[in-house]
Structure formats: structure tokens, C-alpha cells
Amino acid sequence: MRRAVWLFVIALLLAAGWTVWQRVPTLAIAEWDFAGNGWRIVAYDWAGLSYLWPLALAGALGGFFLFGIAFAWGYDWARDSDHRHQIARLTDKRDRALAEAEARVAWREQAAQQAQERAEQIRLEALQAKQQAQAQAQTAETHVERYRLRARNAICAAERIKRKTARSEP
């Protein structure tokens, strides 16, 4: 935006210079002749500027002052405009970064929740497998005890039969 202000100032100065360049060759300075009661031409062209130095100085100083105020205002406006654009761009960039960060946080929270749910599922499966294993071990132990009892009973029955047959053989 500041470039636009500088380009405008340069164009304005070029236009003013061109206007002066075109107007001064047709310039004529005349004075009122009180004796002859009429106008008398005292200078033509660029030589007339020496007669107009107080007016030119006042115009230059006034123009410089007004130009300075206008330039300062325009430059300040352009700088503020640049700052507003920069703030808008940085705000947009910040908002996009914040949205991306929030999306990443939400994705990671979802992934963590899924991992936690999976871990809970695995824990429950492990607990169930442990309970099944304990139940199977209990059942196996019951079977072992029953088969031991049967084996003892069979041994005892075999011993009785053996003693009985040993008593019956004389």
C-alpha cells in the first residue's frame, strides 16, 4: 500500500512539473503604468519567474506544507492498511493453526480412547481365559481325585480278592 502512496506522489509531482513546463512559455508579466493609465509588459517566458519570486516562494511553501500534511496522512493511512492486512493474515494463520491443533488433539484423544477400549477388552478376555483355566484346573483336579479314589478302591478290591483267593487255597 505504501508503494501506491509513493507512486501517487511521483505521478502528482510529474503532473505538476509538466503543467509548469507547458504554462511558463506562455507567461507574460505586466505592470500597471500609472502615467499612461495602462498595462505595460515587463517580462516574457521564463524570465517572468524572477518577478514572481515572492508569489512562487509563498506557493512553494504553502504547497510544500499542504503536500507534507497530505503525504503524512496518506503514508500513515497506507501503513495502517498494511498493518491491518498483516494482522488479518496472521489472525487467519493463527486460526488455521489452532483448528489444526484442535483436530490433532481430537484425533489423538479418539486414538487414546480406542486404545483404552481395546486394552479393557483384552483385559476382560484375559480375565475370562483365566477363569476358564481355573475352572478347567478345578475340573481336572476333581477328576484326578475321583480317579485316585477309584484306583485306590480298585487296588483295595484287588487286595481283598487276592486275600480271599489266598484263604481259599489250602
mmCIF file of C-alpha atoms in Angstrom:
data_model
loop_
_atom_site.group_PDB
_atom_site.id
_atom_site.type_symbol
_atom_site.label_atom_id
_atom_site.label_comp_id
_atom_site.label_asym_id
_atom_site.label_seq_id
_atom_site.Cartn_x
_atom_site.Cartn_y
_atom_site.Cartn_z
ATOM 1 C CA MET A 1 0.000 0.000 0.000
ATOM 2 C CA ARG A 2 2.917 2.314 0.699
ATOM 3 C CA ARG A 3 4.067 1.779 -2.867
ATOM 4 C CA ALA A 4 0.748 3.119 -4.055
ATOM 5 C CA VAL A 5 1.246 6.269 -1.987
ATOM 6 C CA TRP A 6 4.752 6.772 -3.399
ATOM 7 C CA LEU A 7 3.537 6.151 -6.944
ATOM 8 C CA PHE A 8 0.733 8.677 -6.428
ATOM 9 C CA VAL A 9 3.207 11.291 -5.126
ATOM 10 C CA ILE A 10 5.533 10.741 -8.064
ATOM 11 C CA ALA A 11 2.636 10.976 -10.525
ATOM 12 C CA LEU A 12 1.410 14.171 -8.838
ATOM 13 C CA LEU A 13 4.868 15.758 -8.998
ATOM 14 C CA LEU A 14 5.282 14.754 -12.643
ATOM 15 C CA ALA A 15 1.857 16.221 -13.487
ATOM 16 C CA ALA A 16 2.685 19.463 -11.674
ATOM 17 C CA GLY A 17 6.085 19.686 -13.417
ATOM 18 C CA TRP A 18 4.514 19.016 -16.806
ATOM 19 C CA THR A 19 1.886 21.705 -16.178
ATOM 20 C CA VAL A 20 4.563 24.259 -15.209
ATOM 21 C CA TRP A 21 6.653 23.280 -18.231
ATOM 22 C CA GLN A 22 3.677 23.835 -20.518
ATOM 23 C CA ARG A 23 2.432 27.096 -18.926
ATOM 24 C CA VAL A 24 5.622 29.098 -18.341
ATOM 25 C CA PRO A 25 6.471 29.624 -22.070
ATOM 26 C CA THR A 26 3.153 31.453 -22.463
ATOM 27 C CA LEU A 27 3.721 33.535 -19.330
ATOM 28 C CA ALA A 28 3.812 37.319 -19.526
ATOM 29 C CA ILE A 29 4.287 39.717 -16.613
ATOM 30 C CA ALA A 30 2.597 43.092 -16.903
ATOM 31 C CA GLU A 31 2.626 46.161 -14.649
ATOM 32 C CA TRP A 32 0.104 48.958 -14.429
ATOM 33 C CA ASP A 33 1.540 52.128 -15.733
ATOM 34 C CA PHE A 34 0.034 54.967 -13.683
ATOM 35 C CA ALA A 35 1.372 57.628 -16.022
ATOM 36 C CA GLY A 36 -0.086 56.111 -19.159
ATOM 37 C CA ASN A 37 -3.029 54.504 -17.383
ATOM 38 C CA GLY A 38 -2.474 51.133 -18.993
ATOM 39 C CA TRP A 39 -0.683 47.805 -18.734
ATOM 40 C CA ARG A 40 2.959 47.538 -19.698
ATOM 41 C CA ILE A 41 4.577 44.067 -20.288
ATOM 42 C CA VAL A 42 7.856 43.783 -18.375
ATOM 43 C CA ALA A 43 8.855 40.108 -18.951
ATOM 44 C CA TYR A 44 8.036 37.136 -21.134
ATOM 45 C CA ASP A 45 8.576 33.396 -20.884
ATOM 46 C CA TRP A 46 10.906 32.026 -18.179
ATOM 47 C CA ALA A 47 12.280 35.498 -17.408
ATOM 48 C CA GLY A 48 8.942 36.344 -15.808
ATOM 49 C CA LEU A 49 9.616 33.992 -12.919
ATOM 50 C CA SER A 50 12.138 36.434 -11.398
ATOM 51 C CA TYR A 51 9.299 38.961 -10.936
ATOM 52 C CA LEU A 52 7.090 36.361 -9.313
ATOM 53 C CA TRP A 53 9.571 35.072 -6.725
ATOM 54 C CA PRO A 54 7.512 36.175 -3.667
ATOM 55 C CA LEU A 55 4.410 34.515 -5.088
ATOM 56 C CA ALA A 56 6.405 31.439 -6.127
ATOM 57 C CA LEU A 57 8.005 31.226 -2.660
ATOM 58 C CA ALA A 58 4.630 31.536 -0.910
ATOM 59 C CA GLY A 59 3.118 28.976 -3.290
ATOM 60 C CA ALA A 60 6.063 26.613 -2.832
ATOM 61 C CA LEU A 61 5.983 26.891 0.963
ATOM 62 C CA GLY A 62 2.202 26.549 1.108
ATOM 63 C CA GLY A 63 2.251 23.695 -1.373
ATOM 64 C CA PHE A 64 5.095 22.004 0.480
ATOM 65 C CA PHE A 65 3.197 22.361 3.765
ATOM 66 C CA LEU A 66 -0.076 21.042 2.308
ATOM 67 C CA PHE A 67 1.775 18.344 0.403
ATOM 68 C CA GLY A 68 3.602 17.335 3.599
ATOM 69 C CA ILE A 69 0.330 17.045 5.509
ATOM 70 C CA ALA A 70 -1.341 15.096 2.694
ATOM 71 C CA PHE A 71 1.723 12.865 2.277
ATOM 72 C CA ALA A 72 1.964 12.192 6.019
ATOM 73 C CA TRP A 73 -1.751 11.370 6.173
ATOM 74 C CA GLY A 74 -1.538 9.136 3.083
ATOM 75 C CA TYR A 75 1.588 7.381 4.326
ATOM 76 C CA ASP A 76 0.019 6.845 7.758
ATOM 77 C CA TRP A 77 -3.142 5.505 6.136
ATOM 78 C CA ALA A 78 -1.107 3.162 3.916
ATOM 79 C CA ARG A 79 0.955 1.930 6.869
ATOM 80 C CA ASP A 80 -2.202 1.314 8.904
ATOM 81 C CA SER A 81 -3.724 -0.520 5.950
ATOM 82 C CA ASP A 82 -0.606 -2.688 5.662
ATOM 83 C CA HIS A 83 -0.790 -3.418 9.376
ATOM 84 C CA ARG A 84 -4.475 -4.313 9.143
ATOM 85 C CA HIS A 85 -3.734 -6.708 6.278
ATOM 86 C CA GLN A 86 -0.827 -8.201 8.182
ATOM 87 C CA ILE A 87 -2.960 -8.611 11.317
ATOM 88 C CA ALA A 88 -5.738 -10.219 9.260
ATOM 89 C CA ARG A 89 -3.246 -12.588 7.617
ATOM 90 C CA LEU A 90 -1.640 -13.510 10.936
ATOM 91 C CA THR A 91 -5.049 -13.936 12.589
ATOM 92 C CA ASP A 92 -6.123 -16.249 9.768
ATOM 93 C CA LYS A 93 -2.868 -18.172 10.082
ATOM 94 C CA ARG A 94 -3.350 -18.431 13.860
ATOM 95 C CA ASP A 95 -6.949 -19.619 13.434
ATOM 96 C CA ARG A 96 -5.896 -22.266 10.911
ATOM 97 C CA ALA A 97 -3.067 -23.450 13.201
ATOM 98 C CA LEU A 98 -5.462 -23.579 16.143
ATOM 99 C CA ALA A 99 -8.002 -25.572 14.129
ATOM 100 C CA GLU A 100 -5.272 -27.988 13.009
ATOM 101 C CA ALA A 101 -4.055 -28.379 16.595
ATOM 102 C CA GLU A 102 -7.586 -28.998 17.846
ATOM 103 C CA ALA A 103 -8.117 -31.578 15.091
ATOM 104 C CA ARG A 104 -4.850 -33.316 16.027
ATOM 105 C CA VAL A 105 -5.803 -33.291 19.720
ATOM 106 C CA ALA A 106 -9.258 -34.691 18.925
ATOM 107 C CA TRP A 107 -7.715 -37.396 16.723
ATOM 108 C CA ARG A 108 -5.199 -38.331 19.430
ATOM 109 C CA GLU A 109 -7.912 -38.375 22.100
ATOM 110 C CA GLN A 110 -10.002 -40.653 19.896
ATOM 111 C CA ALA A 111 -7.000 -42.913 19.263
ATOM 112 C CA ALA A 112 -6.240 -42.993 23.002
ATOM 113 C CA GLN A 113 -9.855 -43.844 23.799
ATOM 114 C CA GLN A 114 -9.859 -46.627 21.199
ATOM 115 C CA ALA A 115 -6.588 -47.957 22.631
ATOM 116 C CA GLN A 116 -8.053 -47.820 26.135
ATOM 117 C CA GLU A 117 -11.214 -49.644 24.988
ATOM 118 C CA ARG A 118 -9.068 -52.282 23.265
ATOM 119 C CA ALA A 119 -6.933 -52.681 26.397
ATOM 120 C CA GLU A 120 -10.081 -53.099 28.516
ATOM 121 C CA GLN A 121 -11.397 -55.680 26.035
ATOM 122 C CA ILE A 122 -8.087 -57.574 26.173
ATOM 123 C CA ARG A 123 -8.121 -57.403 29.996
ATOM 124 C CA LEU A 124 -11.658 -58.801 30.092
ATOM 125 C CA GLU A 125 -10.708 -61.561 27.629
ATOM 126 C CA ALA A 126 -7.659 -62.392 29.752
ATOM 127 C CA LEU A 127 -9.783 -62.456 32.916
ATOM 128 C CA GLN A 128 -12.293 -64.730 31.213
ATOM 129 C CA ALA A 129 -9.488 -67.004 29.956
ATOM 130 C CA LYS A 130 -8.040 -67.116 33.497
ATOM 131 C CA GLN A 131 -11.420 -68.044 34.960
ATOM 132 C CA GLN A 132 -11.861 -70.757 32.324
ATOM 133 C CA ALA A 133 -8.389 -72.078 33.038
ATOM 134 C CA GLN A 134 -9.110 -72.118 36.781
ATOM 135 C CA ALA A 135 -12.427 -73.874 36.169
ATOM 136 C CA GLN A 136 -10.720 -76.435 33.933
ATOM 137 C CA ALA A 137 -7.975 -76.926 36.524
ATOM 138 C CA GLN A 138 -10.637 -77.424 39.212
ATOM 139 C CA THR A 139 -12.474 -79.903 37.000
ATOM 140 C CA ALA A 140 -9.218 -81.722 36.234
ATOM 141 C CA GLU A 141 -8.360 -81.847 39.928
ATOM 142 C CA THR A 142 -11.808 -83.240 40.708
ATOM 143 C CA HIS A 143 -11.332 -85.872 38.010
ATOM 144 C CA VAL A 144 -7.872 -86.726 39.337
ATOM 145 C CA GLU A 145 -9.248 -87.136 42.857
ATOM 146 C CA ARG A 146 -12.096 -89.298 41.564
ATOM 147 C CA TYR A 147 -9.689 -91.459 39.529
ATOM 148 C CA ARG A 148 -7.335 -91.758 42.523
ATOM 149 C CA LEU A 149 -10.254 -92.831 44.652
ATOM 150 C CA ARG A 150 -11.297 -95.351 42.003
ATOM 151 C CA ALA A 151 -7.707 -96.556 41.666
ATOM 152 C CA ARG A 152 -7.426 -96.983 45.474
ATOM 153 C CA ASN A 153 -10.751 -98.743 45.534
ATOM 154 C CA ALA A 154 -9.601 -100.993 42.679
ATOM 155 C CA ILE A 155 -6.318 -101.721 44.488
ATOM 156 C CA CYS A 156 -8.178 -102.441 47.699
ATOM 157 C CA ALA A 157 -10.661 -104.638 45.817
ATOM 158 C CA ALA A 158 -7.748 -106.465 44.166
ATOM 159 C CA GLU A 159 -6.128 -106.944 47.599
ATOM 160 C CA ARG A 160 -9.380 -108.338 49.013
ATOM 161 C CA ILE A 161 -9.722 -110.676 46.072
ATOM 162 C CA LYS A 162 -6.104 -111.724 46.492
ATOM 163 C CA ARG A 163 -6.558 -112.408 50.213
ATOM 164 C CA LYS A 164 -9.780 -114.177 49.578
ATOM 165 C CA THR A 165 -8.204 -116.369 46.950
ATOM 166 C CA ALA A 166 -5.224 -116.968 49.190
ATOM 167 C CA ARG A 167 -7.513 -118.146 52.027
ATOM 168 C CA SER A 168 -9.499 -120.372 49.766
ATOM 169 C CA GLU A 169 -6.422 -122.216 48.513
ATOM 170 C CA PRO A 170 -5.219 -124.555 51.154
#
